[in-house]
Amino acid sequence: MNLHELQVVAAEANAKANAQKRCVRVCMAASCQSSGAGGVLKGLKSLASSDADHDVCVKGVGCMGLCSAGPLVRVSSADDTPDRLYQHVQEKDAKELFASVDDGPVERLACSTDLPFFTRQKRIVLENSGEIDPEQIDDYIAAGGYEPLVRAVTEMAPYDVLRNVTESGLRGRGGGGYPAGLKWTTVARSPEPDKYVICNADEGDPGAFMDRAVLESDPHRVLEGMALAAYAVGAQYGYIYIRAEYPLAVERLEKAIKQATKRGLLGHHICDTPFSFEVEIRLGAGAFVCGEETALIASIEGQRGQPNPRPPYPADEGLWGCPTLINNVETLANIPAIMREGGEWFRSIGTESSAGTKVFALAGRITHTGLIEVPMGITLREIIEEIGGGIPEGRKFKAVQTGGPSGGCLPEEHLDMPVDYDTLRSAGSIMGSGGMIVMDETSSMVEVARYFMEFCMTESCGKCVPCRAGTAQMYELLDKIATSTGTPADLQLLEQLCEVVQACSLCGLGQTAPNPVLSTLRYFRHEYGEKLRPDPLLQPVAAERNGK
Amino acid sequence: MARHPATPAAAPKVRVVTLKIDGHDIGAREDETILNAANDNGIRIPTLCYLEGLSEWGACRMCVVEVAGSPKLMTACSTRVAEGMEVTTNSDRLQRYRRTILELLFAERNHICSVCVSNGHCELQSLARACGMDHVRVPYRNAAYAVDSSHDLFRIDQNRCILCTRCVRVCDEIEGAHTWDVMGRGVDSQVITDLNQPWGQSTSCTGCSKCVQVCPTGALVKKGTAAGEMEKQGGFLPYLTEMRGNR
């Protein structure tokens, strides 16, 4: 397929869409599906097919964001009235909604699209999410998809792609925030003939579902990002390492790979150029540590999913000893937009040190839970109070947890802090992959720390001593403190263990496992103090005797 | 030291770099690890999972060192030397970390020396002494693990295992049998024979005893040894790898 053919496909798909201006979009991402979106779509589709002269387009689309109000349905009418969004739609509402295309809105189910939740977002990675049918490659092409790839391989040198990404200032969205351009350049500069591109879709943080949503809503975007990366660094093979717990995402990816290969946008001689790129899916078996890049590589190689010391970094010696580029789903999903609009454009969004946008999964004690994409530099307060709609039931905000088990809890006084990699780190948390859990006054911070430590303990691979034995000991100590049987000596020991585990562990899992404890100790130390009991060994024996 | 065989003629040229370890100026080949360079110059860095002749593992974290300019600690066994590198191997902080790691190991499983067949010949024990670990501050976990005596000649006591995986590596890399492997994760990890069958029923085990000889503690022992009687003979390994061309 060349650029002209691609544009013809896009034009045809767009013409079809314009002919069918009246359209009903049903969110078919995992969250809405689990609350019955499948039935709604089926009902609407049968109505559409039985009503031929209506000529209404009914399609399943990706995540619309406001997961707490799902299943969501969006109705576009023929006239120029703005689209209507409906929430909590059930199968029985299908008829009424279908009629609303012509008959006017159904107020009973209406969901306002003027909410800050929608208006305050800036969508790059999620630009097609909720718009296109993720199972139709033509929908993606019609939205301008694959044009950056076709243009790159036919009109640009790999170096130009690389320069664009470097200029964009894009940083790894998986958590570390390593400059993507630098990582790409390292792999591109390597003289080795065989190189690999890996998409890390082993999303495992509790409460985080950004990658799942991207893969379910716009899988072609990730594939295109991978192909562009492969072209830039000179790789011929790619792997998507995705957890088996995301069956819908896996299914859609498989479909997408087939469709793209059929169209000649993946596989041998893409666009009749010498550039070939094949993508294979590898399923993770449920180990959190396999999100760590060296463990992920070991797992793809068929070995036990355990990390290895770095250096050598995968960019030097990765999969099967070859230079390997590993990027997270969201990082790669940014690439098509960067190539389309240019690195300068991307850099103009966000802050000086952290360019672009970030997708967050809002969860916990917050009115609007769901998926949002906001420019970097927005404050936590804006995210929580405006976009998230604040804390429900009139309760008071207590802390927000970012970065999952590697991150930390930030209190009220840090809410006006801009969200970017460096500021979050200086406050004792991390950007992480984008999980954001909001807690109100009823949450006990000791229990939050215990929860995350238990997570790290059970997810530790067991290779290095500090993480294997240290997280288990820290969990026991936290459990003692949480159940009010801990002593000041226990707390002191806990802090000492935090230091050793952080400094000595082999991989990121262990190195960051103490973060939830350290950050809650930094901001909520009094909660630990309240739960401590005096050390029995330090009590004067006389007091006990006098009591008798 | 006969550690490095003469480089074959066809091999690419390896440069020699100079670095500072604990203030001493040292020359080393650029493909050497910090640990090798230190050892060759009489600077002792404590190790536990590392064993000359086996692949690097980097798991026990005893050999962590500070490298100037790097915010993170590096394991000396797996980090290559570089020109101008400044390494500190024995700061107060590192000593404290090493003691804590040893405490974590001692508390993780049963390491009661007085009743152990390896008492007096145990690497964990001598390391604790060398690092000045004289008491354990963390609570003992006291979990009971299995003892497998089904093999005719040897026994594995999981309670003494520190999961250094020397047995796994020597069986795979030197004997070529790959009888040993690790199952489970986190604190529940265990070394197993074949697919977790009793050692005596293992069809892949050749009974070569290499695993027993390289085991640093009393986890893998010869049968018929009483407390303090199990002395390991690990000297074969450097010889063997040397004779095989440092494979």
PDB file of N, CA, C and O in Angstrom, chain A residues 153-210:
ATOM      1  N   VAL A 153       8.124   5.762   6.037  1.00  0.00           N
ATOM      2  CA  VAL A 153       8.920   4.750   5.341  1.00  0.00           C
ATOM      3  C   VAL A 153       9.130   5.096   3.873  1.00  0.00           C
ATOM      4  O   VAL A 153      10.087   4.626   3.257  1.00  0.00           O
ATOM      5  N   THR A 154       8.231   5.911   3.286  1.00  0.00           N
ATOM      6  CA  THR A 154       8.414   6.220   1.868  1.00  0.00           C
ATOM      7  C   THR A 154       9.133   7.550   1.630  1.00  0.00           C
ATOM      8  O   THR A 154       9.763   7.735   0.603  1.00  0.00           O
ATOM      9  N   GLU A 155       9.019   8.470   2.596  1.00  0.00           N
ATOM     10  CA  GLU A 155       9.567   9.803   2.328  1.00  0.00           C
ATOM     11  C   GLU A 155      10.686  10.230   3.269  1.00  0.00           C
ATOM     12  O   GLU A 155      11.370  11.211   3.005  1.00  0.00           O
ATOM     13  N   MET A 156      10.828   9.542   4.380  1.00  0.00           N
ATOM     14  CA  MET A 156      11.790  10.024   5.377  1.00  0.00           C
ATOM     15  C   MET A 156      12.880   9.000   5.640  1.00  0.00           C
ATOM     16  O   MET A 156      12.680   7.801   5.462  1.00  0.00           O
ATOM     17  N   ALA A 157      14.000   9.490   6.122  1.00  0.00           N
ATOM     18  CA  ALA A 157      15.066   8.605   6.561  1.00  0.00           C
ATOM     19  C   ALA A 157      14.810   8.246   8.030  1.00  0.00           C
ATOM     20  O   ALA A 157      14.184   9.034   8.748  1.00  0.00           O
ATOM     21  N   PRO A 158      15.292   7.079   8.458  1.00  0.00           N
ATOM     22  CA  PRO A 158      15.103   6.717   9.874  1.00  0.00           C
ATOM     23  C   PRO A 158      15.559   7.832  10.813  1.00  0.00           C
ATOM     24  O   PRO A 158      14.932   8.089  11.841  1.00  0.00           O
ATOM     25  N   TYR A 159      16.624   8.496  10.407  1.00  0.00           N
ATOM     26  CA  TYR A 159      17.175   9.538  11.266  1.00  0.00           C
ATOM     27  C   TYR A 159      16.161  10.668  11.499  1.00  0.00           C
ATOM     28  O   TYR A 159      16.103  11.260  12.569  1.00  0.00           O
ATOM     29  N   ASP A 160      15.340  10.963  10.477  1.00  0.00           N
ATOM     30  CA  ASP A 160      14.355  12.037  10.625  1.00  0.00           C
ATOM     31  C   ASP A 160      13.285  11.673  11.645  1.00  0.00           C
ATOM     32  O   ASP A 160      12.801  12.527  12.392  1.00  0.00           O
ATOM     33  N   VAL A 161      12.904  10.399  11.629  1.00  0.00           N
ATOM     34  CA  VAL A 161      11.925   9.941  12.624  1.00  0.00           C
ATOM     35  C   VAL A 161      12.525  10.108  14.014  1.00  0.00           C
ATOM     36  O   VAL A 161      11.903  10.636  14.944  1.00  0.00           O
ATOM     37  N   LEU A 162      13.776   9.671  14.124  1.00  0.00           N
ATOM     38  CA  LEU A 162      14.488   9.748  15.399  1.00  0.00           C
ATOM     39  C   LEU A 162      14.571  11.192  15.894  1.00  0.00           C
ATOM     40  O   LEU A 162      14.331  11.478  17.067  1.00  0.00           O
ATOM     41  N   ARG A 163      14.864  12.102  14.959  1.00  0.00           N
ATOM     42  CA  ARG A 163      15.030  13.491  15.346  1.00  0.00           C
ATOM     43  C   ARG A 163      13.717  14.079  15.849  1.00  0.00           C
ATOM     44  O   ARG A 163      13.674  14.814  16.816  1.00  0.00           O
ATOM     45  N   ASN A 164      12.628  13.694  15.170  1.00  0.00           N
ATOM     46  CA  ASN A 164      11.316  14.162  15.587  1.00  0.00           C
ATOM     47  C   ASN A 164      11.002  13.734  17.018  1.00  0.00           C
ATOM     48  O   ASN A 164      10.498  14.512  17.816  1.00  0.00           O
ATOM     49  N   VAL A 165      11.300  12.465  17.315  1.00  0.00           N
ATOM     50  CA  VAL A 165      10.989  11.941  18.648  1.00  0.00           C
ATOM     51  C   VAL A 165      11.882  12.605  19.693  1.00  0.00           C
ATOM     52  O   VAL A 165      11.439  12.962  20.786  1.00  0.00           O
ATOM     53  N   THR A 166      13.156  12.800  19.349  1.00  0.00           N
ATOM     54  CA  THR A 166      14.063  13.468  20.282  1.00  0.00           C
ATOM     55  C   THR A 166      13.605  14.898  20.538  1.00  0.00           C
ATOM     56  O   THR A 166      13.559  15.361  21.676  1.00  0.00           O
ATOM     57  N   GLU A 167      13.228  15.582  19.453  1.00  0.00           N
ATOM     58  CA  GLU A 167      12.772  16.965  19.580  1.00  0.00           C
ATOM     59  C   GLU A 167      11.512  17.092  20.417  1.00  0.00           C
ATOM     60  O   GLU A 167      11.304  18.085  21.101  1.00  0.00           O
ATOM     61  N   SER A 168      10.679  16.069  20.344  1.00  0.00           N
ATOM     62  CA  SER A 168       9.389  16.145  21.033  1.00  0.00           C
ATOM     63  C   SER A 168       9.558  16.188  22.545  1.00  0.00           C
ATOM     64  O   SER A 168       8.670  16.641  23.260  1.00  0.00           O
ATOM     65  N   GLY A 169      10.702  15.701  23.039  1.00  0.00           N
ATOM     66  CA  GLY A 169      10.909  15.682  24.484  1.00  0.00           C
ATOM     67  C   GLY A 169      10.069  14.618  25.178  1.00  0.00           C
ATOM     68  O   GLY A 169       9.895  14.646  26.394  1.00  0.00           O
ATOM     69  N   LEU A 170       9.557  13.676  24.410  1.00  0.00           N
ATOM     70  CA  LEU A 170       8.738  12.599  24.989  1.00  0.00           C
ATOM     71  C   LEU A 170       9.558  11.782  25.986  1.00  0.00           C
ATOM     72  O   LEU A 170      10.688  11.405  25.697  1.00  0.00           O
ATOM     73  N   ARG A 171       8.964  11.543  27.151  1.00  0.00           N
ATOM     74  CA  ARG A 171       9.631  10.696  28.137  1.00  0.00           C
ATOM     75  C   ARG A 171       8.808   9.446  28.376  1.00  0.00           C
ATOM     76  O   ARG A 171       7.590   9.455  28.227  1.00  0.00           O
ATOM     77  N   GLY A 172       9.495   8.355  28.731  1.00  0.00           N
ATOM     78  CA  GLY A 172       8.840   7.051  28.889  1.00  0.00           C
ATOM     79  C   GLY A 172       7.642   7.137  29.813  1.00  0.00           C
ATOM     80  O   GLY A 172       7.756   7.637  30.925  1.00  0.00           O
ATOM     81  N   ARG A 173       6.513   6.637  29.344  1.00  0.00           N
ATOM     82  CA  ARG A 173       5.283   6.752  30.113  1.00  0.00           C
ATOM     83  C   ARG A 173       5.063   5.559  31.061  1.00  0.00           C
ATOM     84  O   ARG A 173       4.043   5.471  31.715  1.00  0.00           O
ATOM     85  N   GLY A 174       6.014   4.636  31.065  1.00  0.00           N
ATOM     86  CA  GLY A 174       5.839   3.452  31.912  1.00  0.00           C
ATOM     87  C   GLY A 174       6.107   3.723  33.367  1.00  0.00           C
ATOM     88  O   GLY A 174       5.752   2.926  34.226  1.00  0.00           O
ATOM     89  N   GLY A 175       6.747   4.840  33.665  1.00  0.00           N
ATOM     90  CA  GLY A 175       6.998   5.151  35.062  1.00  0.00           C
ATOM     91  C   GLY A 175       8.335   5.821  35.280  1.00  0.00           C
ATOM     92  O   GLY A 175       8.448   6.783  36.018  1.00  0.00           O
ATOM     93  N   GLY A 176       9.365   5.336  34.600  1.00  0.00           N
ATOM     94  CA  GLY A 176      10.701   5.854  34.836  1.00  0.00           C
ATOM     95  C   GLY A 176      10.920   7.250  34.279  1.00  0.00           C
ATOM     96  O   GLY A 176      11.691   8.032  34.807  1.00  0.00           O
ATOM     97  N   GLY A 177      10.257   7.555  33.174  1.00  0.00           N
ATOM     98  CA  GLY A 177      10.403   8.870  32.578  1.00  0.00           C
ATOM     99  C   GLY A 177      11.715   9.067  31.852  1.00  0.00           C
ATOM    100  O   GLY A 177      12.195  10.189  31.704  1.00  0.00           O
ATOM    101  N   TYR A 178      12.305   7.977  31.360  1.00  0.00           N
ATOM    102  CA  TYR A 178      13.560   8.092  30.613  1.00  0.00           C
ATOM    103  C   TYR A 178      13.264   8.699  29.240  1.00  0.00           C
ATOM    104  O   TYR A 178      12.295   8.312  28.589  1.00  0.00           O
ATOM    105  N   PRO A 179      14.086   9.668  28.795  1.00  0.00           N
ATOM    106  CA  PRO A 179      13.802  10.304  27.505  1.00  0.00           C
ATOM    107  C   PRO A 179      13.734   9.287  26.365  1.00  0.00           C
ATOM    108  O   PRO A 179      14.697   8.540  26.145  1.00  0.00           O
ATOM    109  N   ALA A 180      12.603   9.259  25.672  1.00  0.00           N
ATOM    110  CA  ALA A 180      12.403   8.258  24.623  1.00  0.00           C
ATOM    111  C   ALA A 180      13.415   8.419  23.499  1.00  0.00           C
ATOM    112  O   ALA A 180      13.968   7.445  22.999  1.00  0.00           O
ATOM    113  N   GLY A 181      13.689   9.678  23.125  1.00  0.00           N
ATOM    114  CA  GLY A 181      14.612   9.919  22.025  1.00  0.00           C
ATOM    115  C   GLY A 181      15.996   9.359  22.298  1.00  0.00           C
ATOM    116  O   GLY A 181      16.636   8.778  21.423  1.00  0.00           O
ATOM    117  N   LEU A 182      16.426   9.497  23.552  1.00  0.00           N
ATOM    118  CA  LEU A 182      17.751   8.998  23.940  1.00  0.00           C
ATOM    119  C   LEU A 182      17.814   7.476  23.851  1.00  0.00           C
ATOM    120  O   LEU A 182      18.773   6.895  23.350  1.00  0.00           O
ATOM    121  N   LYS A 183      16.750   6.839  24.339  1.00  0.00           N
ATOM    122  CA  LYS A 183      16.679   5.382  24.295  1.00  0.00           C
ATOM    123  C   LYS A 183      16.690   4.908  22.847  1.00  0.00           C
ATOM    124  O   LYS A 183      17.428   3.981  22.491  1.00  0.00           O
ATOM    125  N   TRP A 184      15.899   5.559  22.015  1.00  0.00           N
ATOM    126  CA  TRP A 184      15.825   5.181  20.601  1.00  0.00           C
ATOM    127  C   TRP A 184      17.177   5.358  19.933  1.00  0.00           C
ATOM    128  O   TRP A 184      17.615   4.513  19.165  1.00  0.00           O
ATOM    129  N   THR A 185      17.844   6.478  20.239  1.00  0.00           N
ATOM    130  CA  THR A 185      19.131   6.746  19.599  1.00  0.00           C
ATOM    131  C   THR A 185      20.146   5.677  19.975  1.00  0.00           C
ATOM    132  O   THR A 185      20.918   5.219  19.125  1.00  0.00           O
ATOM    133  N   THR A 186      20.139   5.262  21.252  1.00  0.00           N
ATOM    134  CA  THR A 186      21.077   4.232  21.691  1.00  0.00           C
ATOM    135  C   THR A 186      20.910   2.967  20.866  1.00  0.00           C
ATOM    136  O   THR A 186      21.889   2.363  20.416  1.00  0.00           O
ATOM    137  N   VAL A 187      19.654   2.561  20.659  1.00  0.00           N
ATOM    138  CA  VAL A 187      19.417   1.344  19.884  1.00  0.00           C
ATOM    139  C   VAL A 187      19.772   1.586  18.410  1.00  0.00           C
ATOM    140  O   VAL A 187      20.399   0.741  17.767  1.00  0.00           O
ATOM    141  N   ALA A 188      19.393   2.755  17.905  1.00  0.00           N
ATOM    142  CA  ALA A 188      19.634   3.041  16.493  1.00  0.00           C
ATOM    143  C   ALA A 188      21.126   3.066  16.168  1.00  0.00           C
ATOM    144  O   ALA A 188      21.550   2.647  15.099  1.00  0.00           O
ATOM    145  N   ARG A 189      21.928   3.555  17.132  1.00  0.00           N
ATOM    146  CA  ARG A 189      23.370   3.693  16.896  1.00  0.00           C
ATOM    147  C   ARG A 189      24.101   2.359  16.906  1.00  0.00           C
ATOM    148  O   ARG A 189      25.241   2.274  16.476  1.00  0.00           O
ATOM    149  N   SER A 190      23.479   1.345  17.469  1.00  0.00           N
ATOM    150  CA  SER A 190      24.173   0.072  17.596  1.00  0.00           C
ATOM    151  C   SER A 190      24.403  -0.547  16.222  1.00  0.00           C
ATOM    152  O   SER A 190      23.516  -0.554  15.372  1.00  0.00           O
ATOM    153  N   PRO A 191      25.621  -1.054  15.991  1.00  0.00           N
ATOM    154  CA  PRO A 191      25.920  -1.614  14.671  1.00  0.00           C
ATOM    155  C   PRO A 191      25.376  -3.028  14.464  1.00  0.00           C
ATOM    156  O   PRO A 191      25.465  -3.563  13.364  1.00  0.00           O
ATOM    157  N   GLU A 192      24.824  -3.640  15.533  1.00  0.00           N
ATOM    158  CA  GLU A 192      24.336  -5.023  15.399  1.00  0.00           C
ATOM    159  C   GLU A 192      23.269  -5.115  14.297  1.00  0.00           C
ATOM    160  O   GLU A 192      22.452  -4.209  14.140  1.00  0.00           O
ATOM    161  N   PRO A 193      23.255  -6.216  13.553  1.00  0.00           N
ATOM    162  CA  PRO A 193      22.269  -6.328  12.470  1.00  0.00           C
ATOM    163  C   PRO A 193      20.851  -6.620  12.963  1.00  0.00           C
ATOM    164  O   PRO A 193      19.884  -6.163  12.376  1.00  0.00           O
ATOM    165  N   ASP A 194      20.737  -7.419  14.019  1.00  0.00           N
ATOM    166  CA  ASP A 194      19.402  -7.783  14.510  1.00  0.00           C
ATOM    167  C   ASP A 194      19.016  -6.936  15.710  1.00  0.00           C
ATOM    168  O   ASP A 194      19.764  -6.842  16.684  1.00  0.00           O
ATOM    169  N   LYS A 195      17.861  -6.332  15.627  1.00  0.00           N
ATOM    170  CA  LYS A 195      17.352  -5.523  16.738  1.00  0.00           C
ATOM    171  C   LYS A 195      15.879  -5.832  16.937  1.00  0.00           C
ATOM    172  O   LYS A 195      15.209  -6.311  16.022  1.00  0.00           O
ATOM    173  N   TYR A 196      15.401  -5.523  18.120  1.00  0.00           N
ATOM    174  CA  TYR A 196      14.000  -5.794  18.418  1.00  0.00           C
ATOM    175  C   TYR A 196      13.326  -4.565  19.018  1.00  0.00           C
ATOM    176  O   TYR A 196      13.973  -3.759  19.675  1.00  0.00           O
ATOM    177  N   VAL A 197      12.017  -4.490  18.781  1.00  0.00           N
ATOM    178  CA  VAL A 197      11.201  -3.483  19.455  1.00  0.00           C
ATOM    179  C   VAL A 197      10.182  -4.231  20.302  1.00  0.00           C
ATOM    180  O   VAL A 197       9.523  -5.150  19.818  1.00  0.00           O
ATOM    181  N   ILE A 198      10.105  -3.880  21.572  1.00  0.00           N
ATOM    182  CA  ILE A 198       9.130  -4.537  22.445  1.00  0.00           C
ATOM    183  C   ILE A 198       8.169  -3.489  22.989  1.00  0.00           C
ATOM    184  O   ILE A 198       8.584  -2.419  23.431  1.00  0.00           O
ATOM    185  N   CYS A 199       6.889  -3.822  22.919  1.00  0.00           N
ATOM    186  CA  CYS A 199       5.880  -2.974  23.540  1.00  0.00           C
ATOM    187  C   CYS A 199       5.517  -3.601  24.877  1.00  0.00           C
ATOM    188  O   CYS A 199       5.051  -4.739  24.944  1.00  0.00           O
ATOM    189  N   ASN A 200       5.769  -2.859  25.928  1.00  0.00           N
ATOM    190  CA  ASN A 200       5.505  -3.371  27.273  1.00  0.00           C
ATOM    191  C   ASN A 200       4.053  -3.074  27.649  1.00  0.00           C
ATOM    192  O   ASN A 200       3.695  -1.944  27.956  1.00  0.00           O
ATOM    193  N   ALA A 201       3.225  -4.106  27.581  1.00  0.00           N
ATOM    194  CA  ALA A 201       1.808  -3.944  27.937  1.00  0.00           C
ATOM    195  C   ALA A 201       1.481  -4.818  29.142  1.00  0.00           C
ATOM    196  O   ALA A 201       0.387  -5.335  29.282  1.00  0.00           O
ATOM    197  N   ASP A 202       2.474  -4.969  30.011  1.00  0.00           N
ATOM    198  CA  ASP A 202       2.279  -5.785  31.211  1.00  0.00           C
ATOM    199  C   ASP A 202       1.887  -4.868  32.358  1.00  0.00           C
ATOM    200  O   ASP A 202       2.593  -4.750  33.349  1.00  0.00           O
ATOM    201  N   GLU A 203       0.758  -4.217  32.186  1.00  0.00           N
ATOM    202  CA  GLU A 203       0.310  -3.230  33.163  1.00  0.00           C
ATOM    203  C   GLU A 203      -0.184  -3.954  34.415  1.00  0.00           C
ATOM    204  O   GLU A 203      -1.082  -4.788  34.324  1.00  0.00           O
ATOM    205  N   GLY A 204       0.396  -3.639  35.553  1.00  0.00           N
ATOM    206  CA  GLY A 204       0.030  -4.418  36.726  1.00  0.00           C
ATOM    207  C   GLY A 204      -0.259  -3.635  37.990  1.00  0.00           C
ATOM    208  O   GLY A 204      -0.679  -4.211  38.989  1.00  0.00           O
ATOM    209  N   ASP A 205      -0.053  -2.312  37.975  1.00  0.00           N
ATOM    210  CA  ASP A 205      -0.306  -1.543  39.184  1.00  0.00           C
ATOM    211  C   ASP A 205      -1.763  -1.666  39.601  1.00  0.00           C
ATOM    212  O   ASP A 205      -2.649  -1.560  38.753  1.00  0.00           O
ATOM    213  N   PRO A 206      -2.020  -1.851  40.896  1.00  0.00           N
ATOM    214  CA  PRO A 206      -3.407  -1.890  41.330  1.00  0.00           C
ATOM    215  C   PRO A 206      -4.089  -0.561  40.988  1.00  0.00           C
ATOM    216  O   PRO A 206      -3.540   0.507  41.246  1.00  0.00           O
ATOM    217  N   GLY A 207      -5.271  -0.639  40.390  1.00  0.00           N
ATOM    218  CA  GLY A 207      -6.034   0.566  40.091  1.00  0.00           C
ATOM    219  C   GLY A 207      -5.641   1.254  38.801  1.00  0.00           C
ATOM    220  O   GLY A 207      -6.135   2.327  38.502  1.00  0.00           O
ATOM    221  N   ALA A 208      -4.735   0.671  38.032  1.00  0.00           N
ATOM    222  CA  ALA A 208      -4.289   1.320  36.793  1.00  0.00           C
ATOM    223  C   ALA A 208      -4.804   0.544  35.585  1.00  0.00           C
ATOM    224  O   ALA A 208      -4.708  -0.676  35.549  1.00  0.00           O
ATOM    225  N   PHE A 209      -5.400   1.255  34.620  1.00  0.00           N
ATOM    226  CA  PHE A 209      -5.915   0.557  33.438  1.00  0.00           C
ATOM    227  C   PHE A 209      -5.762   1.396  32.175  1.00  0.00           C
ATOM    228  O   PHE A 209      -6.545   1.299  31.239  1.00  0.00           O
ATOM    229  N   MET A 210      -4.709   2.235  32.139  1.00  0.00           N
ATOM    230  CA  MET A 210      -4.510   3.103  30.987  1.00  0.00           C
ATOM    231  C   MET A 210      -4.148   2.302  29.743  1.00  0.00           C
ATOM    232  O   MET A 210      -4.714   2.505  28.664  1.00  0.00           O
TER     233      MET A 210
END
